[in-house]
Amino acid sequence: MKKILVLAALAALVAAFFALDLGRFFTLEYLKAQQATIDAYYRAHPLQTALVYFIVYVAVTALSLPGAAIMTLAGGAIFGVVIGTVLVSFASTIGATAAFLVARFLLRDSVQARFGDSLRAVNAGVVRDGSFYLFAMRLVPAFPFFVVNLVMGLTPIRTWTFAWVSQLGMLAGTIVFVNAGTQLARIDSLAGILSPSVIGSFALLAIFPFIARRGLDWYRARKALAGYRKPAHFDRNLIVIGAGSAGLVTAYIAAAVKAKVTLIEKHRMGGDCLNTGCVPSKALIRSAKLLSHVRRSREFGIRSAHADFDFADVMERVQRVVRTVEPHDSVERYSALGVECIMGEAKITSPYSVEVRSAAGVRTLTTRAIVIAAGARPFIPPIPGIDQMGCLTSDNVWDLRKLPLRLVVLGGGPIGCELAQCFARFGSEVTQIEMLPRIMMREDPDVSALVSERFRAEGVRVLTGHKAKRFSIENGVKVLTCEHAGKDVRIEFDEVLCAVGRVANTTGFGLEELGVPTTKTRTVEVNEYLQAKFPNMYACGDVAGPYQFTHTAAHMAWYASVNALFGFLRKFRVDYSVIPWCTFTEPEVARVGLNEAEAKEKGIAYEVTTYAMDELDRAIADGETHGFVKVLTVPRKDKILGVTIVGEHAGDLITEYVSAMKHGLGLNKILGTIHIYPTLAEANKYAAGNWKKAHAPQRVLRWLERLHAWMRGKPNGADESLVRRDLKDGTLP
Ligand SMILES: Cc1cc2nc3c(=O)[nH]c(=O)nc-3n(C[C@H](O)[C@H](O)[C@H](O)COP(=O)(O)OP(=O)(O)OC[C@H]3O[C@@H](n4cnc5c(N)ncnc54)[C@H](O)[C@@H]3O)c2cc1C
């Protein structure tokens, strides 16, 4: 309502300006004709003249009316260069800021809500460099004054920044115009005031801030590196610390572009993913899934099936899988690709040098750039008594050969969930403890509910809202005491698996000594180019976050290696706009982009379309009818904001939506794509179909119904019932 009133008032003022033809007072001819009269009045009443002039100037600019240029000339003609400049400078800034605020008040929310997604990069750019852009636009008279005011009002730039940068940026132009106003008699047109050379000088001034920024970057880089002796020659172009997913890809890319690159690994090539993460966990999940199928045999028409297994054999298979994948990440493979691999412990001794401790001794290598890819490790929370429990983590659980009878899994995140379900399927009595109100807290509540329900059905005791308070040993029995709803809950167990998060490896290899800052989440602090404190030091993968997945580590590695090697030419900002992930429980939970909870939290308008897996032929045939596809779209558009898929092979199915989001394809395109029948992937198409149905043009369909009735030879081209219905809801004239 307030907005409507403001809009109406503004519209009335602007309409009055044109209706009363007030524009005639803001012409060169009128100004010249009235100059003597105005001069006389100014001499008699200097203060009033200045005040009236100031108010009119502010009003003209605030309402974005034509006439600011003439007013500026008049400022010079009446008050002279100095007073004229002061008056114009402040009046134009106040007027511009008022116009900016009005645009912000009336339009910003709706523009940002509607185009927020597309504007995200622009907004980020404005937050980062807005003052530079504004300064440049103010300096170059090619950008109309009022357009700059209105457009900037729609961006997130701060009002105070807008005001002072505008005033500073407009100053040069103001002086030129005010000065021209002192020679009013000699001016024939506004165009003549700015000669090409003056415009050229302004343009040079406009690019100055950008040159200055480059200079500032260079200065900062020099300052950061000051005190470290730069070697005359470097042994390497790049040293990569850590041979996990991030380090391997970094080194691979560097070698592919013929850089001399050294990859240092202190433990095992392949890092967590190969040795203690993705690969063993997925291998274990496979065996557990087989057992679950055996248990479900009756569902598939098999009267009885029995699995005789030894947990130790299952874990041996896990290791066989790891060994099968191992050659992909091996020293041999990477050496053949041109990467120098050193098995040893790296320590960064300066931004240009890395010390390596290996079986061959200690040596120091010099390098132009360093990429830190040191990964993360399981976090053990400081719960009293936990040290005495011989806590299992994702690092050492793979060494188990005896199935724990009673297993407590601390943590309801992806790793906790995957392993809790696995162990329950092997026959452990699993109690999963989560402090938050539900497991898989990052996903929507309906997702958590579905997974919890399945877990409970399979015998996992899921205790949410339970805070682990202390561990103890009572009469030789391990006990965890949790707090739940103000009461203590006692859980007896044989083994505890801690899966409450992972903490980046940022200590013990030189970062503290060099003062490399870390973030609140304890990852290495990097900028958008993945640069850490020093311009030639980069970090990627789990050690830098913000995501901790193998595919994001590889994604970041591209930016780290390319920026480290070619940043002197061009640097690339890491793009986190479309990041998918999957939790490999059963049902699998895959996601890309926003879910409902996040959209609500960020205030992003969305529509939801779902498709339930129990309608899908292939899911029915496979006996896997659990789950759904949930797509969030921009209201009334097919543009995808995010997708969650719960169900069999959700992690594979989501890829279609990842590609669609990455390449800007909407649901119409997915619907228009042939999907093989009968596959689970058809669920993606049917979700798009549901969206289409919900957006079908009802009025057109009713007319089509009528057309078909007419073509069947019905009187008046319509069924009576239809006519009656349309009359009732008013769609028939
Ligand atoms: C149980 C589990 C299951 C997972 N499942 C999945 C999944 O299904 N999908 C997925 O995408 N992600 C999964 N992840 C996450 C994934 O494993 C990690 O995101 C990924 O391994 C990170 O790679 P990275 O290169 O950043 O770190 P890492 O793989 O941890 O590699 C870092 C390497 O640096 C070495 N290093 C550290 N300091 C030094 C030093 N000073 N000198 C020399 N070397 C050093 C370490 O020894 C290590 O080998 C899982 C993780 C776990 C624990």
XYZ file of N, CA and C and ligand atoms in Angstrom, residues 241-248 264-279 281-282 344-347 373-376 394 398 415 418-419 502 505 508-509 540-543 547-553 582 584, ligand 1:
221
model
N 50.409 -30.664 -2.438
C 50.534 -31.403 -1.168
C 49.289 -32.232 -0.934
N 49.449 -33.540 -1.011
C 48.328 -34.454 -0.796
C 47.890 -35.084 -2.102
N 47.837 -36.417 -2.122
C 47.451 -37.118 -3.353
C 46.083 -37.772 -3.199
N 45.115 -37.005 -2.643
C 43.716 -37.450 -2.642
C 43.063 -36.958 -3.926
N 41.741 -36.941 -3.940
C 41.029 -36.558 -5.166
C 41.477 -35.186 -5.658
N 41.602 -34.230 -4.741
C 41.946 -32.860 -5.141
C 43.366 -32.786 -5.676
N 44.298 -33.390 -4.945
C 45.699 -33.312 -5.336
C 45.980 -34.047 -6.639
N 45.360 -35.209 -6.788
C 45.593 -35.989 -8.009
C 45.138 -35.213 -9.240
N 53.153 -34.613 -3.576
C 53.730 -35.216 -2.359
C 52.616 -35.849 -1.525
N 52.786 -37.104 -1.176
C 51.775 -37.806 -0.368
C 52.471 -38.502 0.802
N 51.946 -38.268 1.988
C 52.628 -38.835 3.166
C 52.091 -40.197 3.567
N 50.888 -40.541 3.053
C 50.288 -41.780 3.538
C 50.011 -42.732 2.374
N 48.818 -42.577 1.781
C 48.484 -43.486 0.691
C 47.963 -42.714 -0.503
N 48.476 -43.045 -1.687
C 47.973 -42.401 -2.905
C 46.461 -42.663 -2.984
N 45.729 -41.663 -3.436
C 44.273 -41.823 -3.544
C 43.534 -41.192 -2.378
N 44.259 -40.932 -1.275
C 43.657 -40.238 -0.134
C 42.460 -40.970 0.442
N 41.574 -40.187 1.018
C 40.417 -40.752 1.724
C 39.477 -41.487 0.789
N 39.207 -40.892 -0.353
C 38.174 -41.446 -1.229
C 38.484 -42.906 -1.554
N 39.714 -43.140 -1.982
C 40.072 -44.501 -2.358
C 40.232 -45.423 -1.150
N 40.896 -44.913 -0.116
C 41.317 -45.827 0.951
C 40.340 -45.973 2.110
N 39.685 -44.865 2.466
C 38.827 -44.940 3.663
C 37.470 -44.267 3.460
N 37.191 -43.850 2.235
C 35.962 -43.083 2.013
C 35.024 -43.722 1.010
N 34.890 -43.040 -0.124
C 33.886 -43.432 -1.120
C 34.002 -44.909 -1.526
N 35.219 -45.328 -1.883
C 35.363 -46.662 -2.484
C 35.033 -47.772 -1.478
N 33.387 -47.603 1.282
C 32.008 -47.516 1.794
C 31.020 -48.028 0.750
N 31.292 -47.715 -0.515
C 30.348 -48.205 -1.531
C 30.472 -49.719 -1.723
N 56.187 -38.928 0.881
C 56.860 -38.295 2.010
C 55.967 -37.236 2.611
N 56.452 -36.637 3.675
C 55.645 -35.630 4.360
C 56.113 -34.241 3.955
N 55.148 -33.430 3.501
C 55.512 -32.085 3.034
C 55.355 -31.074 4.150
N 56.255 -30.077 4.116
C 56.089 -28.946 5.029
C 56.432 -27.686 4.241
N 46.355 -29.612 -0.830
C 45.214 -30.528 -1.010
C 45.314 -31.596 0.068
N 45.438 -31.118 1.307
C 45.773 -32.010 2.427
C 44.564 -32.726 3.038
N 43.351 -32.432 2.521
C 42.176 -33.195 2.941
C 41.680 -32.898 4.348
N 40.917 -33.859 4.876
C 40.311 -33.687 6.197
C 40.367 -35.017 6.940
N 35.728 -43.328 10.288
C 35.820 -43.755 8.887
C 37.265 -44.080 8.507
N 37.532 -49.786 8.583
C 37.812 -50.767 7.523
C 38.738 -51.879 7.996
N 27.704 -39.934 6.261
C 28.583 -41.070 6.583
C 27.941 -41.935 7.674
N 24.981 -43.923 6.087
C 25.400 -45.027 5.206
C 25.904 -46.214 6.036
N 26.748 -45.906 7.028
C 27.352 -46.998 7.790
C 26.368 -47.629 8.778
N 33.830 -33.836 9.700
C 35.247 -33.976 9.355
C 35.920 -32.614 9.469
N 42.631 -30.721 7.481
C 44.017 -30.861 7.953
C 44.766 -29.562 7.679
N 50.461 -28.614 11.246
C 51.602 -29.531 11.221
C 52.379 -29.534 9.928
N 51.984 -28.694 8.961
C 52.796 -28.680 7.729
C 53.099 -27.250 7.249
N 42.528 -26.601 -2.289
C 41.309 -27.173 -2.865
C 40.964 -28.486 -2.183
N 39.737 -28.921 -2.394
C 39.273 -30.161 -1.776
C 38.817 -29.930 -0.345
N 38.766 -31.016 0.423
C 38.246 -30.962 1.799
C 38.971 -29.944 2.671
N 40.239 -29.697 2.379
C 41.003 -28.789 3.230
C 40.499 -27.344 3.103
N 32.375 -27.635 0.305
C 31.763 -28.959 0.183
C 32.846 -30.000 0.424
N 32.470 -31.153 0.905
C 33.473 -32.200 1.122
C 33.071 -33.454 0.370
N 33.249 -33.374 -0.946
C 32.962 -34.524 -1.806
C 34.132 -34.703 -2.769
N 34.219 -35.909 -3.298
C 35.276 -36.167 -4.262
C 35.083 -35.342 -5.532
N 33.825 -35.264 -5.991
C 33.618 -34.536 -7.251
C 33.832 -33.035 -7.078
N 33.558 -32.501 -5.871
C 33.821 -31.053 -5.693
C 35.325 -30.827 -5.535
N 36.012 -31.812 -4.943
C 37.468 -31.690 -4.826
C 38.073 -31.620 -6.232
N 25.108 -37.018 -3.247
C 24.215 -38.145 -2.986
C 24.637 -38.851 -1.703
N 24.391 -42.477 -0.078
C 24.111 -43.791 -0.659
C 23.474 -44.751 0.341
C 33.244 -42.864 4.737
C 33.279 -41.821 3.675
C 32.510 -41.963 2.569
C 32.543 -41.016 1.574
N 31.763 -41.160 0.471
C 31.798 -40.243 -0.500
C 31.018 -40.412 -1.668
O 30.332 -41.401 -1.810
N 31.095 -39.475 -2.628
C 31.879 -38.362 -2.490
O 31.918 -37.528 -3.394
N 32.629 -38.169 -1.392
C 32.603 -39.082 -0.399
N 33.392 -38.901 0.700
C 34.210 -37.689 0.803
C 35.501 -37.810 -0.001
O 36.184 -38.964 0.386
C 36.349 -36.579 0.218
O 35.602 -35.442 -0.052
C 37.570 -36.577 -0.685
O 38.352 -37.715 -0.435
C 38.396 -35.330 -0.455
O 39.559 -35.378 -1.217
P 40.812 -34.467 -0.849
O 41.791 -34.681 -1.923
O 40.383 -33.115 -0.546
O 41.350 -35.035 0.529
P 41.921 -36.476 0.899
O 41.336 -37.549 0.091
O 41.783 -36.579 2.373
O 43.456 -36.388 0.514
C 44.364 -35.617 1.231
C 45.698 -36.304 1.215
O 46.682 -35.397 1.671
C 47.647 -36.128 2.362
N 48.405 -35.194 3.197
C 47.924 -34.421 4.197
N 48.927 -33.675 4.711
C 50.037 -33.975 4.022
C 51.386 -33.544 4.107
N 51.790 -32.660 4.987
N 52.283 -34.056 3.251
C 51.888 -34.973 2.335
N 50.637 -35.423 2.230
C 49.725 -34.931 3.057
C 46.819 -37.139 3.128
O 47.602 -38.229 3.524
C 45.745 -37.499 2.116
O 46.120 -38.632 1.376
C 33.383 -39.869 1.702
C 34.189 -39.736 2.835
C 34.147 -40.700 3.800
C 35.029 -40.538 4.998
